[in-house]
Short mmCIF file of C-alpha atoms (C1' of nucleotides) in Angstrom, two decimals:
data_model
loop_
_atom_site.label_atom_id
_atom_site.label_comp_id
_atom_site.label_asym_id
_atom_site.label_seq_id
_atom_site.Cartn_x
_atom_site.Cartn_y
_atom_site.Cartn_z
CA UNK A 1 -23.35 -36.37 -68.01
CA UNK A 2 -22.17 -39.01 -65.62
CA UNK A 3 -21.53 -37.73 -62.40
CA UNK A 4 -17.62 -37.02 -60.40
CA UNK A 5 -16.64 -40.76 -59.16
CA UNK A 6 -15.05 -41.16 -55.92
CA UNK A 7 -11.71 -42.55 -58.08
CA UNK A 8 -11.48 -39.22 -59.78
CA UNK A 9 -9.61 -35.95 -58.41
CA UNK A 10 -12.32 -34.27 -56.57
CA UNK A 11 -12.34 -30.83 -58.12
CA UNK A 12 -11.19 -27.75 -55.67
CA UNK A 13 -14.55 -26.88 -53.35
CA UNK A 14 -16.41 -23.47 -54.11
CA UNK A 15 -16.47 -21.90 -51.25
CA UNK A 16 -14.51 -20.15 -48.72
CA UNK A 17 -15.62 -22.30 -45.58
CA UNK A 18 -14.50 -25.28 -47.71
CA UNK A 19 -11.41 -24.07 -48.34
CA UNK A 20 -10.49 -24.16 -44.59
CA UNK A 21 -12.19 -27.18 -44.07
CA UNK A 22 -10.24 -28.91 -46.23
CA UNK A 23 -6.67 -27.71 -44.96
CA UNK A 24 -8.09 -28.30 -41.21
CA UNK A 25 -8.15 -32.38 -42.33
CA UNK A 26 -5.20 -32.17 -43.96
CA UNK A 27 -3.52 -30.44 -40.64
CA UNK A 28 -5.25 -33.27 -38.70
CA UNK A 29 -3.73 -36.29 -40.43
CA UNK A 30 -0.31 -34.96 -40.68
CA UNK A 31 -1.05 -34.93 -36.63
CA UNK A 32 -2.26 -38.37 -36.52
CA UNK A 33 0.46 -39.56 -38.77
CA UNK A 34 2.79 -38.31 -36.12
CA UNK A 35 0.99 -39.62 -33.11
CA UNK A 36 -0.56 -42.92 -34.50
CA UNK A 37 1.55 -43.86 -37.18
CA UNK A 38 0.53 -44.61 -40.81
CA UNK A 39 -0.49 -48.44 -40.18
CA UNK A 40 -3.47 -46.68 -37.41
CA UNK A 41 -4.62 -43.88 -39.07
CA UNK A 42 -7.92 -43.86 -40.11
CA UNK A 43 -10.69 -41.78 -42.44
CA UNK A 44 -13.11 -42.09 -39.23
CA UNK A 45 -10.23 -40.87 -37.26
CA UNK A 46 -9.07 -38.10 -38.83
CA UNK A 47 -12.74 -36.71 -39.57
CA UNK A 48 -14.24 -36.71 -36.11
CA UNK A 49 -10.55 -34.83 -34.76
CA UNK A 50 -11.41 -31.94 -37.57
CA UNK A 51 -15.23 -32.21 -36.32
CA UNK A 52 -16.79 -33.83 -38.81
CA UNK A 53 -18.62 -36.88 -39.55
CA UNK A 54 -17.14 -39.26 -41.62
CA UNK A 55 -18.80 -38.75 -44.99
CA UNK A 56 -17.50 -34.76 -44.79
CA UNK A 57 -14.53 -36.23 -45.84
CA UNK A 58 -15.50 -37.52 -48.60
CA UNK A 59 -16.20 -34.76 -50.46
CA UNK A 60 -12.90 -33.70 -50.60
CA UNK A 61 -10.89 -36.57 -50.93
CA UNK A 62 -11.89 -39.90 -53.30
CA UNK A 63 -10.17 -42.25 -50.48
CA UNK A 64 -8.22 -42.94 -47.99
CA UNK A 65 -5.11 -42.36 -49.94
CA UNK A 66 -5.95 -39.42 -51.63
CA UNK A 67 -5.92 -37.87 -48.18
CA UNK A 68 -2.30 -38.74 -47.89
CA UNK A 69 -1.08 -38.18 -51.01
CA UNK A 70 -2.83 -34.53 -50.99
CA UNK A 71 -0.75 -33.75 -47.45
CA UNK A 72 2.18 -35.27 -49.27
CA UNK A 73 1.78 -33.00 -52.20
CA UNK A 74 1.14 -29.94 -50.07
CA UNK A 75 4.26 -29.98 -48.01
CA UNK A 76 6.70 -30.36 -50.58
CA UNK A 77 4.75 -27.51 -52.66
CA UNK A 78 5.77 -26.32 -49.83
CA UNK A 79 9.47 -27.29 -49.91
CA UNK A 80 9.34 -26.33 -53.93
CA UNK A 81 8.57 -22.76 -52.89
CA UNK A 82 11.47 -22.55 -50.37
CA UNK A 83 13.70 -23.94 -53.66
CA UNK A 84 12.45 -21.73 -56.30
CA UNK A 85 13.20 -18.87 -53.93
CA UNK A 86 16.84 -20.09 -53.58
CA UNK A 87 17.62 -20.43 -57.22
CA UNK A 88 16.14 -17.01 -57.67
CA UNK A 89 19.10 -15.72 -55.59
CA UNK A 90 21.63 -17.69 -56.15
CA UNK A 91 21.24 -19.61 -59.27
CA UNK A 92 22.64 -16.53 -61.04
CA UNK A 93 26.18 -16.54 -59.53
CA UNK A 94 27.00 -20.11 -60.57
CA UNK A 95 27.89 -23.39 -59.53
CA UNK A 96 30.08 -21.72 -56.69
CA UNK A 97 27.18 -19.37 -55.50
CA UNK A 98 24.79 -22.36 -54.95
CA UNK A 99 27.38 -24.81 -53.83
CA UNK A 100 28.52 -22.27 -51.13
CA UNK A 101 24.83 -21.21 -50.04
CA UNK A 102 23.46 -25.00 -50.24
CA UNK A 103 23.63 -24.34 -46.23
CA UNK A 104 20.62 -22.09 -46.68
CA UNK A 105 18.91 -23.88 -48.64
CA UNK A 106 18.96 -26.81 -46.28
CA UNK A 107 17.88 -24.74 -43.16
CA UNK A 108 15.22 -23.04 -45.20
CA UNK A 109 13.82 -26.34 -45.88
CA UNK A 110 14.10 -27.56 -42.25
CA UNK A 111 12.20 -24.20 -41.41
CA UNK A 112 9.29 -25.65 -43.11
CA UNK A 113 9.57 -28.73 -42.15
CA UNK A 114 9.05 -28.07 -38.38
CA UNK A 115 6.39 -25.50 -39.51
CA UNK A 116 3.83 -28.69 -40.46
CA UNK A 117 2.25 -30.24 -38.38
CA UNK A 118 3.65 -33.86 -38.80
CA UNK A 119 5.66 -33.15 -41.68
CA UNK A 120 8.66 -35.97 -40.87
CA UNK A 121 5.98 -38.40 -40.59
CA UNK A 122 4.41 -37.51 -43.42
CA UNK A 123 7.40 -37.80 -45.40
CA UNK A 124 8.30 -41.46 -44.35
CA UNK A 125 4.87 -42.39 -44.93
CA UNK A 126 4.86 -41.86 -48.31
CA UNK A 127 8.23 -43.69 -48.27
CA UNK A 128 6.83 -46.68 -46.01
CA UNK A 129 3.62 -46.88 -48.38
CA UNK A 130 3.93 -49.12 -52.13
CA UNK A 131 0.88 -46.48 -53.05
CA UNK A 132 2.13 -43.88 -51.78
CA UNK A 133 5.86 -43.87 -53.19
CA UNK A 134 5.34 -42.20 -56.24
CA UNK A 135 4.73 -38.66 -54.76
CA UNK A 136 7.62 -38.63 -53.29
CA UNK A 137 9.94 -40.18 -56.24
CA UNK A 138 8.24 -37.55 -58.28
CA UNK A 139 9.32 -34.49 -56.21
CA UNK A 140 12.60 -35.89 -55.79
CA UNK A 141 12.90 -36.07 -59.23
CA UNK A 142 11.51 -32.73 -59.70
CA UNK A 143 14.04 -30.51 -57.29
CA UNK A 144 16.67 -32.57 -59.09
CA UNK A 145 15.37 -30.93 -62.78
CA UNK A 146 15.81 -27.96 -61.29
CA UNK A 147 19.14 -28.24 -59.90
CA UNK A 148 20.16 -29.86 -63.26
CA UNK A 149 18.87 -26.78 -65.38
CA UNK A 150 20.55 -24.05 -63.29
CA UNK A 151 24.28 -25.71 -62.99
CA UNK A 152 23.88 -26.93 -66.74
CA UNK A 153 23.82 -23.29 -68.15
CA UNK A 154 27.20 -22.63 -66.47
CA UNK A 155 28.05 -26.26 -67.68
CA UNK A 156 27.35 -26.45 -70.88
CA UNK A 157 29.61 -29.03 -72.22
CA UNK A 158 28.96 -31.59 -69.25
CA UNK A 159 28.22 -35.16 -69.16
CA UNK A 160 23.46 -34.24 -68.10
CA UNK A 161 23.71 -37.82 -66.76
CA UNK A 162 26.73 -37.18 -64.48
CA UNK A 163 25.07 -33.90 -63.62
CA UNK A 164 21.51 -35.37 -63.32
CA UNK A 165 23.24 -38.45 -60.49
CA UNK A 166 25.43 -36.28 -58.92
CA UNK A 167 22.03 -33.63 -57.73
CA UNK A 168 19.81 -36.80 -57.69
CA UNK A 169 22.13 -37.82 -54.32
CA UNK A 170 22.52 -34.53 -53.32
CA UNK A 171 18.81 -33.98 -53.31
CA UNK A 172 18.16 -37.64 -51.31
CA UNK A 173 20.95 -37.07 -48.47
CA UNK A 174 19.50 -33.31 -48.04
CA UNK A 175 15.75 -35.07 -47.57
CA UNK A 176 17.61 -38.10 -45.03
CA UNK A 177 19.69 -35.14 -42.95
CA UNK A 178 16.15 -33.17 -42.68
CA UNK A 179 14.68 -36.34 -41.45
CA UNK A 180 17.13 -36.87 -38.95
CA UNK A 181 17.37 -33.74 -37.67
CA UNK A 182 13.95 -34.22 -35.70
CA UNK A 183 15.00 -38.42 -34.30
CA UNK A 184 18.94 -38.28 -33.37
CA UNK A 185 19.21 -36.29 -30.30
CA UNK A 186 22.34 -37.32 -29.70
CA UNK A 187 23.94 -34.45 -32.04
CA UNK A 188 22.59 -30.86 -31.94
CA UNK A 189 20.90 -30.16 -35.32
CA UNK A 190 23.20 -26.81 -36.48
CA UNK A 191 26.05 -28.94 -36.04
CA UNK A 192 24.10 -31.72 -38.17
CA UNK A 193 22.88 -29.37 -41.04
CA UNK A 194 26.77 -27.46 -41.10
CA UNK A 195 28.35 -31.11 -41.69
CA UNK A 196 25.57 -32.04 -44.74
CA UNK A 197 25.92 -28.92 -45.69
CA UNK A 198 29.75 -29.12 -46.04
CA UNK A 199 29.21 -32.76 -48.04
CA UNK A 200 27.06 -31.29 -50.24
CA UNK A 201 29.00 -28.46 -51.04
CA UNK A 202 32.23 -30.51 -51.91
CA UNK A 203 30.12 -32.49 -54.25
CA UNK A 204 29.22 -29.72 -56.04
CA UNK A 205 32.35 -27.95 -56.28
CA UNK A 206 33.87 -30.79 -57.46
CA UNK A 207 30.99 -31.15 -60.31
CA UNK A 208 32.08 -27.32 -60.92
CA UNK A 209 36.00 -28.61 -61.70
CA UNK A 210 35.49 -31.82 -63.66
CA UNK A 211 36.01 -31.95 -66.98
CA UNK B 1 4.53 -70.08 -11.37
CA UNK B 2 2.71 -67.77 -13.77
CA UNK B 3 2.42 -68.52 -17.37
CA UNK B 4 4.43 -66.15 -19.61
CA UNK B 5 2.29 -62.93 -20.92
CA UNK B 6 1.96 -62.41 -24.64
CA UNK B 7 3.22 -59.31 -24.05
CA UNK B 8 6.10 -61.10 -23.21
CA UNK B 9 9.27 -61.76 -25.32
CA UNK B 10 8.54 -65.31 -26.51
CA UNK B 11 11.33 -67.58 -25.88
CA UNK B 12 13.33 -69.34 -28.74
CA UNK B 13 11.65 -72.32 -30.06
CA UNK B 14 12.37 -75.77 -28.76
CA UNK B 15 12.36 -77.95 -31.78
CA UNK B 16 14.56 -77.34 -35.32
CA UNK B 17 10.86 -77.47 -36.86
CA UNK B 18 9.55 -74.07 -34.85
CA UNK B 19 12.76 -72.55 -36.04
CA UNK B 20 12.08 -73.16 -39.38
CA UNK B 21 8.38 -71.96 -39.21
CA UNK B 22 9.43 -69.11 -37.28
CA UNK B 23 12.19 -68.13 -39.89
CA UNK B 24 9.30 -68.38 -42.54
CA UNK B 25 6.74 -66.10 -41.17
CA UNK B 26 9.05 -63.47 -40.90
CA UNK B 27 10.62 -64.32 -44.38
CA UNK B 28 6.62 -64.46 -45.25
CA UNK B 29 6.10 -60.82 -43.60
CA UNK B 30 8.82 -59.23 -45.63
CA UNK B 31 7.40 -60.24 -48.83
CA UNK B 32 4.12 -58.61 -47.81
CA UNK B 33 5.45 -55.73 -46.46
CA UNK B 34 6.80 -55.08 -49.83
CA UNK B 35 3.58 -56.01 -51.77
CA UNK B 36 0.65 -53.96 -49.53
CA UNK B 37 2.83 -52.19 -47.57
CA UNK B 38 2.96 -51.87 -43.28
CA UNK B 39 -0.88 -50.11 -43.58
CA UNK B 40 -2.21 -53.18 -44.78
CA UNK B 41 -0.39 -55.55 -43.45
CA UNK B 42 -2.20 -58.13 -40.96
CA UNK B 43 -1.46 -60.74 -38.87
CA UNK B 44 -3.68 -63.35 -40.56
CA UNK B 45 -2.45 -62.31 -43.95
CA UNK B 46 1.44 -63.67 -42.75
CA UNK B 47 0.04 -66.74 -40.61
CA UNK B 48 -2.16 -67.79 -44.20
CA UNK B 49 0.72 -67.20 -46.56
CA UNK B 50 2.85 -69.24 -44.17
CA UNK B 51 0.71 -71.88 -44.25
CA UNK B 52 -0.63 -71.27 -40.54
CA UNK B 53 -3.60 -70.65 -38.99
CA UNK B 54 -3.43 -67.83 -37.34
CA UNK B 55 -3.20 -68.73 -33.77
CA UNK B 56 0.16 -70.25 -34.62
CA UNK B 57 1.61 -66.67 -35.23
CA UNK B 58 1.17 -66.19 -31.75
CA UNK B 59 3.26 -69.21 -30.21
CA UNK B 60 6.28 -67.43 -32.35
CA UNK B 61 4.94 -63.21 -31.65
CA UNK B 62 3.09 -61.52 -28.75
CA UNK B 63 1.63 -59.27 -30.98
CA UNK B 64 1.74 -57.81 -34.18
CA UNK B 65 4.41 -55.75 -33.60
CA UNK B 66 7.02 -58.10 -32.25
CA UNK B 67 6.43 -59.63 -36.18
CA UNK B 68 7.68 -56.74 -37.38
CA UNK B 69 10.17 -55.69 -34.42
CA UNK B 70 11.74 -59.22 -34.80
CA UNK B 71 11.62 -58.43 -38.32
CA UNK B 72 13.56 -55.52 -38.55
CA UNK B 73 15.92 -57.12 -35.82
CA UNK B 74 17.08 -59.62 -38.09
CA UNK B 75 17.92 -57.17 -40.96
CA UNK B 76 19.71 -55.22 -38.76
CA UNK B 77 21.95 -58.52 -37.26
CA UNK B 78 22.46 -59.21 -40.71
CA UNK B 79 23.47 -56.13 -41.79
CA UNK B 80 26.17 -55.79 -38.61
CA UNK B 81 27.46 -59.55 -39.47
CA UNK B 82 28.72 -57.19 -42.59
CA UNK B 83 30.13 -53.94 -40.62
CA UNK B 84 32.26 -56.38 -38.24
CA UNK B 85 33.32 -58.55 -41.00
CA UNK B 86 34.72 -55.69 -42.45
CA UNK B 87 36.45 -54.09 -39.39
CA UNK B 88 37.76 -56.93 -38.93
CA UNK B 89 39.45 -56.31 -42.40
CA UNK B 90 40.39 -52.93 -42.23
CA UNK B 91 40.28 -51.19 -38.96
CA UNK B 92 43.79 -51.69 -38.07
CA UNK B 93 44.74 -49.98 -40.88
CA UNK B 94 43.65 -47.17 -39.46
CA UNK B 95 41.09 -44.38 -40.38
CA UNK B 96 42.73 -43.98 -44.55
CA UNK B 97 42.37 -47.80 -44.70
CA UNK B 98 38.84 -47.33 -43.54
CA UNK B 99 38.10 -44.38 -45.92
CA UNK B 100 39.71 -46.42 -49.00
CA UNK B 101 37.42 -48.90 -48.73
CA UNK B 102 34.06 -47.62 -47.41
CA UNK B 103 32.83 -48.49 -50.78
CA UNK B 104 33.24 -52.44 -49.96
CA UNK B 105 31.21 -52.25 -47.31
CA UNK B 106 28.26 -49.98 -49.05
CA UNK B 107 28.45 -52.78 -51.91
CA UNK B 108 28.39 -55.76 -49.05
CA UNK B 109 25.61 -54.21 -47.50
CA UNK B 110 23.67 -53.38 -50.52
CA UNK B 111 23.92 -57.31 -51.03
CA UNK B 112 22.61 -58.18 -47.96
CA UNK B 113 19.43 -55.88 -48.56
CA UNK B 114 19.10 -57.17 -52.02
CA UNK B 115 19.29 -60.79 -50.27
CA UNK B 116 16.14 -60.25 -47.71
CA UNK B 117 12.57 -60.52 -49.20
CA UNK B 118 10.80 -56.76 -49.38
CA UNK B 119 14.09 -55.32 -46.90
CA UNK B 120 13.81 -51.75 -48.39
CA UNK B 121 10.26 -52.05 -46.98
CA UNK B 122 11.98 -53.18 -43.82
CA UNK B 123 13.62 -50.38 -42.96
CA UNK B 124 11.25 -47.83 -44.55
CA UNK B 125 8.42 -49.29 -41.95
CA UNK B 126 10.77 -49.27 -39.14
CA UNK B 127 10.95 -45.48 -39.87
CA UNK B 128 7.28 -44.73 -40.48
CA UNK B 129 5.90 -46.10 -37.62
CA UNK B 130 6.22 -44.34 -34.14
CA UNK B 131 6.53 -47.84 -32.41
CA UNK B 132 9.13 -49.16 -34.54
CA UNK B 133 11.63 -46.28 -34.89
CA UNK B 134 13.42 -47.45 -31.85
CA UNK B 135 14.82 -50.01 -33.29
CA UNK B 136 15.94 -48.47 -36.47
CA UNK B 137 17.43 -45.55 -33.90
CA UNK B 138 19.11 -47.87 -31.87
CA UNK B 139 20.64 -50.16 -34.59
CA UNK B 140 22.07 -46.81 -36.51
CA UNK B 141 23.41 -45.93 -33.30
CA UNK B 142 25.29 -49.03 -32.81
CA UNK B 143 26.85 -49.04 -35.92
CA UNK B 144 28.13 -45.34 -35.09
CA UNK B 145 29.69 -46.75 -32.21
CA UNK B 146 31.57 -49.45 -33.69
CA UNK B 147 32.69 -47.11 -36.51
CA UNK B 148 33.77 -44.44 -33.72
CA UNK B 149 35.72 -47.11 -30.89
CA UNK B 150 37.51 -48.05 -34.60
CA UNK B 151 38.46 -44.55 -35.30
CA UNK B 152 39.44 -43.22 -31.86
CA UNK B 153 42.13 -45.91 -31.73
CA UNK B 154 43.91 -43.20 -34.05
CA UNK B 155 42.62 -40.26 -33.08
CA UNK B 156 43.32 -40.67 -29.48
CA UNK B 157 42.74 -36.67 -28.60
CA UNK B 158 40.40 -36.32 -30.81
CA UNK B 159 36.76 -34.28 -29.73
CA UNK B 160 34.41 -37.36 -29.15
CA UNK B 161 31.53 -35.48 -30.02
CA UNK B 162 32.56 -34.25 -33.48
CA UNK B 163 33.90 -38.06 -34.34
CA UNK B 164 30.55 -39.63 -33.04
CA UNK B 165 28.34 -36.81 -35.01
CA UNK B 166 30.49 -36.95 -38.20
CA UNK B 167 30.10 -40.53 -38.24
CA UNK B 168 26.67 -40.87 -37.39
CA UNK B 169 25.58 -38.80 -40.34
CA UNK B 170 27.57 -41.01 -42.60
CA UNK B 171 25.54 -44.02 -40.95
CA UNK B 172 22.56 -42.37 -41.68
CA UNK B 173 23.73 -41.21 -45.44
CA UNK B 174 24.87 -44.80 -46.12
CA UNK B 175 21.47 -45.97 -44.93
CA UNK B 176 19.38 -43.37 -47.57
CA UNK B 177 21.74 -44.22 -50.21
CA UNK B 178 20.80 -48.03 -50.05
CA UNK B 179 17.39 -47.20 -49.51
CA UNK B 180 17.42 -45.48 -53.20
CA UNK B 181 18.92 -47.88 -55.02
CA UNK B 182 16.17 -50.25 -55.61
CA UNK B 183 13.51 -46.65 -56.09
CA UNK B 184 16.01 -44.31 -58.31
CA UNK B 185 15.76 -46.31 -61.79
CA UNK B 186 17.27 -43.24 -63.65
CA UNK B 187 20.42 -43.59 -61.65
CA UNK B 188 22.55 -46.74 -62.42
CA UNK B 189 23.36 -48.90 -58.92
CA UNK B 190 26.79 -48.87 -59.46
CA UNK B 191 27.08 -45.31 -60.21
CA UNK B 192 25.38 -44.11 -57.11
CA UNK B 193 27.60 -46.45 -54.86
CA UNK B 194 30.57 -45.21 -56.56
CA UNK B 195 29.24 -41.08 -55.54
CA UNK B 196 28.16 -42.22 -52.31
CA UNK B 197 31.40 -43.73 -51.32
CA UNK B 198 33.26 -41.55 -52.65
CA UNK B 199 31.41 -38.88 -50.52
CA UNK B 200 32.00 -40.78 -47.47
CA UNK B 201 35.46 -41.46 -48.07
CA UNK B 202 35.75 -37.60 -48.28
CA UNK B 203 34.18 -37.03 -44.93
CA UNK B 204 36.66 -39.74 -43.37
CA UNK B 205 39.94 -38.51 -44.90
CA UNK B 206 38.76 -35.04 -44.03
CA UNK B 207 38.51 -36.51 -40.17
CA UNK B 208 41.61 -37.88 -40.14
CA UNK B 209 43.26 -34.44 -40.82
CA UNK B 210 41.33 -31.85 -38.85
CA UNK B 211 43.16 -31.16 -35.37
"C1'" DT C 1 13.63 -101.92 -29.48
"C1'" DG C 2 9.12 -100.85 -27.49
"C1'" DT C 3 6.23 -98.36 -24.96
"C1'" DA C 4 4.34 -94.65 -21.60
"C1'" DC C 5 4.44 -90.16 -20.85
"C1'" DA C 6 5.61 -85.19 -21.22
"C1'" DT C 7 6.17 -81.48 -23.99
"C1'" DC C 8 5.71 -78.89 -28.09
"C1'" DA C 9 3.62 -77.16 -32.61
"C1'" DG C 10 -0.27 -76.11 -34.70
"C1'" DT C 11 -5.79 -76.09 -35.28
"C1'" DG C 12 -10.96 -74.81 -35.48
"C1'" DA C 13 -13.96 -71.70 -34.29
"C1'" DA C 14 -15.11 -67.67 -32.68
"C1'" DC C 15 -15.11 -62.75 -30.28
"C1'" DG C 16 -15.92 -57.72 -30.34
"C1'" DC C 17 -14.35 -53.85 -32.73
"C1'" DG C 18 -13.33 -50.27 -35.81
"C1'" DC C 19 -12.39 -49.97 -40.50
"C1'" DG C 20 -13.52 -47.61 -45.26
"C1'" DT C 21 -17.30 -46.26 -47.53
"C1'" DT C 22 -22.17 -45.12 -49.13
"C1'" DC C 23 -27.01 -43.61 -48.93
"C1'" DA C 24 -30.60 -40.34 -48.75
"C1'" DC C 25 -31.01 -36.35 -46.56
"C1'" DT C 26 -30.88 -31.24 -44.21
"C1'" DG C 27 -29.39 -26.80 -43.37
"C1'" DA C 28 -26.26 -22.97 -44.92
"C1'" DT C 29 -24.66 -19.98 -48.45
"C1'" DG C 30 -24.73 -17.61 -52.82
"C1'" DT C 31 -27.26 -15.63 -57.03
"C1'" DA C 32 -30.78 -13.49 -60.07
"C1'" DC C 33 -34.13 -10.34 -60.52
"C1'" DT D 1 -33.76 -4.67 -50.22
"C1'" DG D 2 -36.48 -8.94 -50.44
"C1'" DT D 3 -37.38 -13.17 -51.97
"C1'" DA D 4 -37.19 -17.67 -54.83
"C1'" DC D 5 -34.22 -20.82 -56.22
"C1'" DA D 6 -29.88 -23.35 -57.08
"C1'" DT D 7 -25.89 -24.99 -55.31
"C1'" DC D 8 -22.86 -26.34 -51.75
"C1'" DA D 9 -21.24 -28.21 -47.09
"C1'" DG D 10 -22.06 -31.32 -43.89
"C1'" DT D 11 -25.14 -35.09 -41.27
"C1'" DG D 12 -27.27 -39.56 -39.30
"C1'" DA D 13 -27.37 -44.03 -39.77
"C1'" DA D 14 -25.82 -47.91 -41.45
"C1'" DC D 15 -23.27 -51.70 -44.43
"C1'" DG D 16 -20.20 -55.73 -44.91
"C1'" DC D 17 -15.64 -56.91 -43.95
"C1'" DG D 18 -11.36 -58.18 -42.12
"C1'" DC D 19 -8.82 -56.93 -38.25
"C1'" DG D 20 -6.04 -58.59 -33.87
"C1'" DT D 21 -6.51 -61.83 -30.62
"C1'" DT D 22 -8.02 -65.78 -27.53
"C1'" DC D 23 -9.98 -70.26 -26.15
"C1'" DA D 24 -9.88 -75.10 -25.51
"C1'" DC D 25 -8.19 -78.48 -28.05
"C1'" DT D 26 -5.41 -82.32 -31.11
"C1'" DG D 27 -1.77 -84.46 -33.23
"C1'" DA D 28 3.39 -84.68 -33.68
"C1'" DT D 29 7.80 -85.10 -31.61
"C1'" DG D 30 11.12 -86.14 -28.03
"C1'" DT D 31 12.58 -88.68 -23.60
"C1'" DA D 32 13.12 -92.25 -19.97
"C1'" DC D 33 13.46 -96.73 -18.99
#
DNA sequence: TGTACATCAGTGAACGCGCGTTCACTGATGTAC
DNA sequence: TGTACATCAGTGAACGCGCGTTCACTGATGTAC
């Protein structure tokens, strides 16, 4: 019975105190990410802000990364709740029904964006990061499944590559415009999310008319 | 007489030797941007690949972050060189011209990122770093006001703000979309230039109609 | 063309510091009876 | 309800390492005459 290595996922902690403690460092990088950047951030850092010694945080998290990649994962759980909660109310009415709420969808998203502490850093980090990229492809790529399934059952006969490209942008220009939203102060951000949101929704109307 | 400050902008090199080592530790800092990524990224890891000790960095840089500012800098030059080459094409045929053939100038800038060693990790560092964003802000902005100054010329009474906002998102859309080129791998290149533009071109026409 | 001198490009060696991580441990919490 | 024991959460101290940066210096290149 060899024991957990650091390389391994730790397993979720037992009790309720750990719980917290374990969201309080992830709330604390996604901080530091903002303030320090990704390239300064530290494990030392990051433990003595949540009040801990260093090796606390190693019982949570196998390494340095794994710290990042678990805040990575837990804001676009996040972001895959605020989806799933979309498609159950509009996914039902068709292409048309999502394509004319996509404008939702987007400020929903923003909404929990600017919740998290950090959260546009957090997302360019795992952009900015060769080790880190992966999460993010694989959300992307996720959201875009979903998309896919719920306009191919009113599509049936249609090209799933087209389909599958078509969302695939869709889904990387909604992530840029939520990005933006918080750095270009030069444009007020409801006139920013009404333009994407007009983009998007001629892209998918037009998916909804080709043959 | 006081000696110049490292934390002062190093003047250009004297002799056609300097410019040429310059020229390679930032070609050298690209590479390794790509390969470890801007969190692991160190000084004496670009002066050794150049061939340098590093105290030789620091004739050329005042600190580590004028390597990568003067970095990004030069992708950015590069990338205008394209944008005014291609005003210089089209602008005077007016904002359709410039709609028709938005698609050139994703594809010519596409070519230029493909040209620069690790650029994708260029621009994603210049965006996940707090004191590096500037210059990615500042260089979107720019192009923005190019592409605006080329569009008022026919929309003389057109709202300023609307123009500079509509195209500012398309700056920032264009930007994404080349970013995911060399990440998407499910998405052909050409394909996703062809949405993208068309997109764009869209959002153009559409501003050359609206009163 | 040769030489003396000024300037420039790059070196060798080292610095203090904070990094990521681990060890053996202690005190707090939960569980069985 | 009390207590003995097992498990869990967090600590104190330290490690070797590579970081960013600087110093005083040397050898290469360019310039004046």
């Amino acid at each position: 019975m060899a024991a957990s290595r650091a390389s391994l996922v730790k397993r979720p902690p037992q009790q309720g105190r750990a719980q917290l403690t374990r969201g309080r460092l992830l709330d604390v990088a996604g901080e530091l990410l903002a303030e320090v950047g990704i390239e300064r951030i530290s494990t030392n850092m990051i433990a003595a802000r949540a009040g801990l010694t260093p090796p606390a945080l190693y019982r949570y998290f196998g390494d340095k990364y794994a710290v990042l990649e678990a805040l990575g994962r837990r804001l676009m759980e996040r972001q895959n709740a605020v989806l799933e909660d979309w498609l159950a109310r509009h996914a039902r009415g068709g292409i048309a029904a999502m394509a004319d709420h996509i404008g939702d969808l987007l400020a929903e998203n923003a909404a929990v964006t600017r919740a998290e502490p950090g959260a546009v850093w957090i997302l360019r980090a795992l952009h900015a990061s060769p080790q880190l990229v992966h999460v993010r492809l694989e959300s992307h790529r996720y959201v875009t499944d979903r998309l896919a399934e719920a306009c191919a059952a009113y599509r049936v006969g249609m090209d799933r590559e087209v389909l599958w490209s078509r969302l695939r942008l869709a889904v990387e220009l909604g992530f840029a415009a939520d990005e933006m939203l918080y750095e270009e102060d030069r444009v007020s951000q409801a006139a920013l999310l009404a333009e994407v949101a007009a983009m998007l929704r001629a892209s998918l109307l037009d998916l909804s008319e080709i043959a």
